[in-house]
PDB file of C-alpha atoms in Angstrom:
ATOM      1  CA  UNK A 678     131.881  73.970  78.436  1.00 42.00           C
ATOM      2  CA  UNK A 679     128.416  74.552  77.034  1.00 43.00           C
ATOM      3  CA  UNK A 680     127.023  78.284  77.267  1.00 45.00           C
ATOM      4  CA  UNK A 681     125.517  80.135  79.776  1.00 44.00           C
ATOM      5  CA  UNK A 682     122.103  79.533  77.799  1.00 44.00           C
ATOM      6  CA  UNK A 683     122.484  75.916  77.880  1.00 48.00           C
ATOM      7  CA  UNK A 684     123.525  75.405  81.443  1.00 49.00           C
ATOM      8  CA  UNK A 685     119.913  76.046  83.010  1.00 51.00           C
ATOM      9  CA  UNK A 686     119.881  79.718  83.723  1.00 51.00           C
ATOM     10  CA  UNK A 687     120.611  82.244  80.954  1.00 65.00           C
ATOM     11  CA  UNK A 688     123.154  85.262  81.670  1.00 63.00           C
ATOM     12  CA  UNK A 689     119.964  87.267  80.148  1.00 60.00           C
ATOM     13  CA  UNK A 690     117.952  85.459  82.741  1.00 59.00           C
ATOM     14  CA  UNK A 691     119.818  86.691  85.521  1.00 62.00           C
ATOM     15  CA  UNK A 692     120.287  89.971  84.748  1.00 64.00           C
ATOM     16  CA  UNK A 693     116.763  90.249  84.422  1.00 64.00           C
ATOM     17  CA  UNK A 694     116.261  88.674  87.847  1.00 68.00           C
ATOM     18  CA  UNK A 695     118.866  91.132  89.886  1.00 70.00           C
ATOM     19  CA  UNK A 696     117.264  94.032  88.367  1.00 71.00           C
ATOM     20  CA  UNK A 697     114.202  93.431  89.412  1.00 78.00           C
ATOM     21  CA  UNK A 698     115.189  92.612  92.593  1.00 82.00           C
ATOM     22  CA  UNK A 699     116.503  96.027  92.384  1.00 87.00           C
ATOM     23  CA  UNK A 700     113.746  97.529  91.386  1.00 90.00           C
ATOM     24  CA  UNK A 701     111.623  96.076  93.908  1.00 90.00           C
ATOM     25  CA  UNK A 702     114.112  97.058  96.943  1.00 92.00           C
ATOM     26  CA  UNK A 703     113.942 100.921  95.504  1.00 93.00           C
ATOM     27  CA  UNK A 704     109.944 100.990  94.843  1.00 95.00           C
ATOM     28  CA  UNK A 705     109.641  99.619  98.699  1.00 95.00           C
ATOM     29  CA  UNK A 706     112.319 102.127 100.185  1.00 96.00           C
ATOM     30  CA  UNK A 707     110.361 104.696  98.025  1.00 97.00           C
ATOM     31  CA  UNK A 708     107.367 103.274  99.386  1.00 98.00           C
ATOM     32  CA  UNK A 709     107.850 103.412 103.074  1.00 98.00           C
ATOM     33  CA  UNK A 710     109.542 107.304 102.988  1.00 98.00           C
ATOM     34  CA  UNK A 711     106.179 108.039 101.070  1.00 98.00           C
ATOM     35  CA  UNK A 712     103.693 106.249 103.564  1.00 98.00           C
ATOM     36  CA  UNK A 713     106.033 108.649 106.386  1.00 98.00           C
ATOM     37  CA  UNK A 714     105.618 111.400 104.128  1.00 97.00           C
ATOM     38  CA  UNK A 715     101.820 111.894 104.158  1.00 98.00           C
ATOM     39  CA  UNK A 716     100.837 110.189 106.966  1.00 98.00           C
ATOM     40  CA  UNK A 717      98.260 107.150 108.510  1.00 98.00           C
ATOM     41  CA  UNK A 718      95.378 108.713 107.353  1.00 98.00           C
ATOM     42  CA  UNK A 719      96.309 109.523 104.189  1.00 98.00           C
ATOM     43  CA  UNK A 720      94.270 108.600 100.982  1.00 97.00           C
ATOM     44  CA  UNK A 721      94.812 105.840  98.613  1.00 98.00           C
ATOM     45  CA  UNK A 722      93.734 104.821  95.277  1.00 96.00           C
ATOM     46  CA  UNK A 723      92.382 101.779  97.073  1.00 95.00           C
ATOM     47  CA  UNK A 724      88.703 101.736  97.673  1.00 92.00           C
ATOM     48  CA  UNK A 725      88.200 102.309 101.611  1.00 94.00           C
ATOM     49  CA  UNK A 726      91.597 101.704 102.491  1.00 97.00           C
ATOM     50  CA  UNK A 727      93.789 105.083 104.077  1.00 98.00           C
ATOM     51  CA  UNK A 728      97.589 104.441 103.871  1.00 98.00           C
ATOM     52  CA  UNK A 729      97.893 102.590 107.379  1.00 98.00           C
ATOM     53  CA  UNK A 730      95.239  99.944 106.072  1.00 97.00           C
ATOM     54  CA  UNK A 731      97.728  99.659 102.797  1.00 98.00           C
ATOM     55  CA  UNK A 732     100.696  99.225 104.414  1.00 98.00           C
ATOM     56  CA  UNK A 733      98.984  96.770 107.144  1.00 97.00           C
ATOM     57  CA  UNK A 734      98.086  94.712 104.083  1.00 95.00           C
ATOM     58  CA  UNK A 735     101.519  94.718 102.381  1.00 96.00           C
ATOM     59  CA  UNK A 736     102.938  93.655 105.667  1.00 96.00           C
ATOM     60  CA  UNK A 737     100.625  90.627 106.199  1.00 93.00           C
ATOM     61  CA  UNK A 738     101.168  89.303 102.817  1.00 91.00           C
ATOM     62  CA  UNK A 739     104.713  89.324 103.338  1.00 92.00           C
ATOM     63  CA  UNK A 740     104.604  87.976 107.403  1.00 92.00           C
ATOM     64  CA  UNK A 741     101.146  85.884 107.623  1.00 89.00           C
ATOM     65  CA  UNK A 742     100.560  83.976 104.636  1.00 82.00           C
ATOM     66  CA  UNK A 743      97.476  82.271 106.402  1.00 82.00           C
ATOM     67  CA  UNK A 744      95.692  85.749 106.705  1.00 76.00           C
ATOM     68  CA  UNK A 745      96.658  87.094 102.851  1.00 73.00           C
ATOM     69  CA  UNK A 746      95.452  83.220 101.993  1.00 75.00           C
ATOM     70  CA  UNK A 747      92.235  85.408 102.990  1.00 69.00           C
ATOM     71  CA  UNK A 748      92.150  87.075  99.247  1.00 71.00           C
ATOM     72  CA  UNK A 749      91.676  83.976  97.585  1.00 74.00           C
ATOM     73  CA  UNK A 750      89.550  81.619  99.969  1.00 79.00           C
ATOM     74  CA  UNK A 751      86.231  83.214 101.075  1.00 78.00           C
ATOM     75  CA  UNK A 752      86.666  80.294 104.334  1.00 77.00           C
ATOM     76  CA  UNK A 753      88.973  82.726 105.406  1.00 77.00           C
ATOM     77  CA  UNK A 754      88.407  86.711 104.708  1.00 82.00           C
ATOM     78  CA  UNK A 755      87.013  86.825 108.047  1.00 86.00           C
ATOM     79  CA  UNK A 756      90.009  86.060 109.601  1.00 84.00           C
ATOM     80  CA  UNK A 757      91.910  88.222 106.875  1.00 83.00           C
ATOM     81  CA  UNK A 758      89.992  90.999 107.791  1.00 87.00           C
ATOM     82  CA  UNK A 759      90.211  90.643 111.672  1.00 89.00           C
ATOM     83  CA  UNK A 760      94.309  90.455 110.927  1.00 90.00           C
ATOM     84  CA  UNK A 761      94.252  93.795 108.739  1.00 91.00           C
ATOM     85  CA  UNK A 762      92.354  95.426 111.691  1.00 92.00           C
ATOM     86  CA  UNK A 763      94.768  94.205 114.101  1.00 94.00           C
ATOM     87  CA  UNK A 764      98.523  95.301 112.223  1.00 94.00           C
ATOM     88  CA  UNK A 765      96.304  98.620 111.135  1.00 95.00           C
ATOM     89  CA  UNK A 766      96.123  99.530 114.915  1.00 96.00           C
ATOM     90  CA  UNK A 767      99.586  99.397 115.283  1.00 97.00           C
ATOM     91  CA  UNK A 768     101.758 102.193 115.978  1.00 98.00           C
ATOM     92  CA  UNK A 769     102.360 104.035 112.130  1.00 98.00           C
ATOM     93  CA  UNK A 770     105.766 104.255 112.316  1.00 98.00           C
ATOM     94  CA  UNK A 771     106.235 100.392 113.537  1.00 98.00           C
ATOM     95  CA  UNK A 772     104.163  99.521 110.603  1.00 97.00           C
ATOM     96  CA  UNK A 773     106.401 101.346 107.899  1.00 98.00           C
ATOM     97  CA  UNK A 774     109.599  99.996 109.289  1.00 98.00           C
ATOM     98  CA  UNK A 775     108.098  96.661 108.797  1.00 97.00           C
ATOM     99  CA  UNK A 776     107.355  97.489 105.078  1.00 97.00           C
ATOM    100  CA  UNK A 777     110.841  98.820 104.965  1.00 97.00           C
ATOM    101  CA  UNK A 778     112.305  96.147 106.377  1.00 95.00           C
ATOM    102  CA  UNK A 779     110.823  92.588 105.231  1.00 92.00           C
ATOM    103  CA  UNK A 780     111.570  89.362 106.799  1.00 90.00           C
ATOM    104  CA  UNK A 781     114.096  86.951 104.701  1.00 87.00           C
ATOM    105  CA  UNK A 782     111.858  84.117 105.388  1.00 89.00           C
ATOM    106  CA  UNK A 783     108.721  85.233 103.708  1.00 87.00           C
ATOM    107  CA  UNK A 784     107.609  83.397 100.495  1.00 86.00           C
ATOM    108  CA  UNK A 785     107.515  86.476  98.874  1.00 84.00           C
ATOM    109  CA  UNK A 786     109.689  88.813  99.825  1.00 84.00           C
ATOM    110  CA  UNK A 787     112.830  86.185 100.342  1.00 82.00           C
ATOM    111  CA  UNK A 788     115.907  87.476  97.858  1.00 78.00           C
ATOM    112  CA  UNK A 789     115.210  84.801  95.607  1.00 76.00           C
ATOM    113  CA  UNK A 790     112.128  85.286  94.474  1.00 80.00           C
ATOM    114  CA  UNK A 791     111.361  89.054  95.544  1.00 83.00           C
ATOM    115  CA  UNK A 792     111.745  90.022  92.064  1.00 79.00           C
ATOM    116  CA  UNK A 793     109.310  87.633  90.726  1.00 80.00           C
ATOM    117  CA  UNK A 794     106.265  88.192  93.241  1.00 83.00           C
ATOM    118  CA  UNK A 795     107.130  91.846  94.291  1.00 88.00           C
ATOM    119  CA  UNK A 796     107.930  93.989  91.423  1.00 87.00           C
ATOM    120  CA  UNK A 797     104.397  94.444  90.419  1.00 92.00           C
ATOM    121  CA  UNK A 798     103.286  94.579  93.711  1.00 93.00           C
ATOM    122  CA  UNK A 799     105.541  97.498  94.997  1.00 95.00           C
ATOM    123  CA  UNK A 800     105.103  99.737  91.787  1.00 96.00           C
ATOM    124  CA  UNK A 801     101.331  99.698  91.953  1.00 96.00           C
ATOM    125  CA  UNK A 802     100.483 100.206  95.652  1.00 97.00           C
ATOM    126  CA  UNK A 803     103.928 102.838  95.568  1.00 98.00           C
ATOM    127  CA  UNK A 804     101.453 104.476  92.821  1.00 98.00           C
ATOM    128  CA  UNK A 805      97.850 103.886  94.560  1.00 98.00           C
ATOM    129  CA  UNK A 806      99.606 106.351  97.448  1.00 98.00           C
ATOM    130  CA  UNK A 807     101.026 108.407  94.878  1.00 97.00           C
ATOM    131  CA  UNK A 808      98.415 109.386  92.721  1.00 97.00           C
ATOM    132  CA  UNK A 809      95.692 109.965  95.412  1.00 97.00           C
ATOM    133  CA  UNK A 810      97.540 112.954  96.362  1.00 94.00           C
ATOM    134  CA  UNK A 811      96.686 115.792  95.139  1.00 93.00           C
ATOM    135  CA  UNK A 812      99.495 117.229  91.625  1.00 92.00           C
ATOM    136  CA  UNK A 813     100.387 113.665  90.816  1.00 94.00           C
ATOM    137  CA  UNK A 814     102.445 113.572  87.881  1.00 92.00           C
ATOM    138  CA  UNK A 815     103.404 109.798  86.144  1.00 91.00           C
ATOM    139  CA  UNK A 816     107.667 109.391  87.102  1.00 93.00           C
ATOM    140  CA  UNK A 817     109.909 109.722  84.835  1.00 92.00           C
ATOM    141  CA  UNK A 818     111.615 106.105  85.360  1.00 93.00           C
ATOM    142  CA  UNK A 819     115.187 104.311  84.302  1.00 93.00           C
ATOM    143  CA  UNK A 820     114.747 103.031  81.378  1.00 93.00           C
ATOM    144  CA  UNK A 821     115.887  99.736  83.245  1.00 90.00           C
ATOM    145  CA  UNK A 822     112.860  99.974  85.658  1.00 91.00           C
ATOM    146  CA  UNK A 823     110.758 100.645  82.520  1.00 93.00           C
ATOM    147  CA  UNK A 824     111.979  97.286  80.959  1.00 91.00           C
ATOM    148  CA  UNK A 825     111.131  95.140  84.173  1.00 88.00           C
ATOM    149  CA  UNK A 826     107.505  96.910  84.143  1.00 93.00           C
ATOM    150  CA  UNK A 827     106.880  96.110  80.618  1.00 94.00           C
ATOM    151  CA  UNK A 828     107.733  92.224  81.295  1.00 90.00           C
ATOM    152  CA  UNK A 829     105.297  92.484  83.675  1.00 90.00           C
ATOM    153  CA  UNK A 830     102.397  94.097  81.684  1.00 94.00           C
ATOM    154  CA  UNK A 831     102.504  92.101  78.508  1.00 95.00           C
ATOM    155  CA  UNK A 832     102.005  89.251  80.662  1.00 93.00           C
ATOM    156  CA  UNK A 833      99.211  90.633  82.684  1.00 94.00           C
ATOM    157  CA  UNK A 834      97.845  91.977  79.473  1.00 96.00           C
ATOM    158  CA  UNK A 835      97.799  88.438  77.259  1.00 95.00           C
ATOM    159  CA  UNK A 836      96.136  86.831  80.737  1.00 94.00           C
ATOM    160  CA  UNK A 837      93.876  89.589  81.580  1.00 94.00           C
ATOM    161  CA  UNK A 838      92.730  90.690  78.686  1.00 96.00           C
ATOM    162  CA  UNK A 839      92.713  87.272  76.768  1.00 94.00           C
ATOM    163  CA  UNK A 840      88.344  87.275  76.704  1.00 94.00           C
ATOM    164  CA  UNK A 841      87.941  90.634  75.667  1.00 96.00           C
ATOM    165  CA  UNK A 842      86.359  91.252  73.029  1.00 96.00           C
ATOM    166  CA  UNK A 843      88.572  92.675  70.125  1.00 97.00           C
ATOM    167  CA  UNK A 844      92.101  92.016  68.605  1.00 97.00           C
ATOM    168  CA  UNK A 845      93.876  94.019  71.023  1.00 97.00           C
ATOM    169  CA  UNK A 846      97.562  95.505  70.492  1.00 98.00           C
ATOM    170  CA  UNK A 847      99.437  97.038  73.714  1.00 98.00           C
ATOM    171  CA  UNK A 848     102.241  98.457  72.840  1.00 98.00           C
ATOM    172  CA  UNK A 849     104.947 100.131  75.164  1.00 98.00           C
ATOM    173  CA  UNK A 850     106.862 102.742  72.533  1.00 97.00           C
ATOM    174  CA  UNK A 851     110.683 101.412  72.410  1.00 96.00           C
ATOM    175  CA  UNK A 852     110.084  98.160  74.653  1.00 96.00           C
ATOM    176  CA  UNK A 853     107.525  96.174  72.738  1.00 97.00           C
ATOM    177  CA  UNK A 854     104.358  95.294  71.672  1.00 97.00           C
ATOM    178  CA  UNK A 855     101.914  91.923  72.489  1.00 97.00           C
ATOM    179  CA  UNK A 856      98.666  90.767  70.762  1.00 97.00           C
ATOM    180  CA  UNK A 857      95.816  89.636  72.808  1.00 97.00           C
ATOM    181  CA  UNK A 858      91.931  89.879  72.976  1.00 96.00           C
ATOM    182  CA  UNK A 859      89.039  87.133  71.858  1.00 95.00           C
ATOM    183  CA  UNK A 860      89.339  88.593  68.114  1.00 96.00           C
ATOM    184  CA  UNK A 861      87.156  91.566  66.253  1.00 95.00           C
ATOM    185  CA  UNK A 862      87.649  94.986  65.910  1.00 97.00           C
ATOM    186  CA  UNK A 863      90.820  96.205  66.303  1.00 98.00           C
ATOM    187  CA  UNK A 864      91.575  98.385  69.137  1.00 98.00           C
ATOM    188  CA  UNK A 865      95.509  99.429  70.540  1.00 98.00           C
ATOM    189  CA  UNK A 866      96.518 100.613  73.522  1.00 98.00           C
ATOM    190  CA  UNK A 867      98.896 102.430  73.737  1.00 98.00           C
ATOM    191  CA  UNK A 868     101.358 103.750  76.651  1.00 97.00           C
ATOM    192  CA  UNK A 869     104.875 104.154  78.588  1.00 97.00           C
ATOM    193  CA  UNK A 870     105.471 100.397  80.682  1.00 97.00           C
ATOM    194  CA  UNK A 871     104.613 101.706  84.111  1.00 96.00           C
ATOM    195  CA  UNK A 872     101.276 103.990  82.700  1.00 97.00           C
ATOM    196  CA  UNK A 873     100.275 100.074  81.535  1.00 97.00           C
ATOM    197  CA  UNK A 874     100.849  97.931  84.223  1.00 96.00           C
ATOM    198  CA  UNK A 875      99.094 100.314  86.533  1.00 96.00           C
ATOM    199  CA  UNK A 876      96.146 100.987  83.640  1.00 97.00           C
ATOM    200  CA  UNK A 877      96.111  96.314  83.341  1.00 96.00           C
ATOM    201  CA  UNK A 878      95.849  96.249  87.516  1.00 94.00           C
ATOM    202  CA  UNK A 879      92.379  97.908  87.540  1.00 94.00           C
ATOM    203  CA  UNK A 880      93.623 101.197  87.765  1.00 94.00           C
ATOM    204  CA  UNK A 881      92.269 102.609  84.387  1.00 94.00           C
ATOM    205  CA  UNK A 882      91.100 105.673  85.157  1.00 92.00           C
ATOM    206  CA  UNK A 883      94.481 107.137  86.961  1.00 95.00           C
ATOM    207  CA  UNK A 884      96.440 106.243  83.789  1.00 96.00           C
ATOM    208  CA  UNK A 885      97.895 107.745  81.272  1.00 96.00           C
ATOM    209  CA  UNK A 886      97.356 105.727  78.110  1.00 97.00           C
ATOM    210  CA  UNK A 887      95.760 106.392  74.768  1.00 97.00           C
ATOM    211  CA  UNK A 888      93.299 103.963  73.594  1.00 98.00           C
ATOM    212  CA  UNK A 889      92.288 103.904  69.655  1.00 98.00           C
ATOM    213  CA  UNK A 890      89.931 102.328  68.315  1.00 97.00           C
ATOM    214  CA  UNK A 891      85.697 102.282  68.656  1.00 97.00           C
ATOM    215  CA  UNK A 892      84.901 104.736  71.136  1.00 97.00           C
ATOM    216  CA  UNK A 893      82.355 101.983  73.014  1.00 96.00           C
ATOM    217  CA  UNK A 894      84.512  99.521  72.676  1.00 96.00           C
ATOM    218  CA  UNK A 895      87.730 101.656  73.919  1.00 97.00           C
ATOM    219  CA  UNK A 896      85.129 103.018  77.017  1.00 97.00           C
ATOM    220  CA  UNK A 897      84.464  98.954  77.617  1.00 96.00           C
ATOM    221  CA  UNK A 898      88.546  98.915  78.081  1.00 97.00           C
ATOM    222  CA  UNK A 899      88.649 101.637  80.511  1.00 96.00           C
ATOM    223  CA  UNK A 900      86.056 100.457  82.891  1.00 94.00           C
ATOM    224  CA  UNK A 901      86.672  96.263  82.907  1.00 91.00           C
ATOM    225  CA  UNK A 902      87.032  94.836  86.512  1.00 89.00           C
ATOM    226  CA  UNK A 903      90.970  94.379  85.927  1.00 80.00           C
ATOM    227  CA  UNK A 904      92.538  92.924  88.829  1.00 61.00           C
ATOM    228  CA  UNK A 905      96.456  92.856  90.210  1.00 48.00           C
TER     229      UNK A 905
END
């Protein structure tokens, strides 16, 4: 009998897989007792959206894939918008027990792949309601949950950061480091797992992450149009 590694689907592989599935199932349970917590009308780190537009969003990209197809084809952000309006008039509590409580069906939220399209996901919008309130402090998170983030941010760093211009290092003290940027001077970045993948999905400014390198060039970093 051949090993694990051989057979199609490392042991490595799928311990990877189960705990981000994990993770993802905490971060939305944590998730939905927040958006109870403080409320519809609560703010966000999301640019005109209170937490009943947020969680109206995270339940149409799991239950109407036509509307959240909305995000990517402009054909159809009218009807993504009209469909955001509609689950965002919904009772609040309704609305959290579906974010709570996602449909197995979904394309993204089924257990086979939730751990794939919805650890990111869940950590950064858990965090855009987290750090709009007021005394935010960054978690202090399993070192488990740590290690799924930083798979996540080196990738989103090599894609996102790929053009810009300098030889970039991001390094995540005790889980690893990854080279990327278009070449130059050399500037690092520098920060716990979670503190980067929130910094690499646009959220620079509500990190906390130490950049070194030229001071224009590290103010460039902190400003870029990163998306998630």
């Amino acid at each position: 009998m051949c090993p694990p590694s051989q057979r199609g689907v490392s042991w490595h592989t799928l311990a990877t897989i189960l705990a981000m599935s994990r993770f993802v199932r905490s971060e939305r349970r944590k998730l939905a007792d927040l958006f109870s917590t403080v409320g519809p009308d609560a703010p966000t780190m999301c640019t005109g959206w209170v937490a009943r537009d947020l969680a109206a969003h995270l339940v149409i990209r799991e239950r109407r894939p036509d509307a959240s197809l909305g995000m990517f084809i402009p054909p159809l952000r009218s009807h993504a918008r009209n469909m955001l309006r509609s689950f965002a008039s919904r009772p609040y509590p309704d609305l959290v027990e579906l974010v709570r409580n996602p449909p197995l069906w979904s394309p993204v939220s089924n257990p086979l792949v939730e751990g794939m399209t919805n650890g990111l996901e869940f950590f950064v919008h858990h965090e855009d309601v987290r750090r709009a309130q007021a005394g935010w402090q960054p978690r202090d998170l399993p070192k488990e949950d740590q290690a799924a983030l930083w798979k996540s941010a080196s990738l989103i760093a090599r894609l996102r950061l790929r053009k810009f211009p300098a030889a970039l290092l991001v390094q995540a003290p005790g889980f690893g480091e990854v080279t990327t940027g278009a070449g130059g001077e050399p500037l690092r970045l520098v920060g716990a797992p979670g503190e980067l993948a929130y910094f690499l999905s646009g959220r620079q400014r509500a990190t906390r992450v130490q950049i070194d390198g030229p001071p224009e060039l590290a103010d460039r970093l902190r400003t870029s149009p990163l998306k998630i």
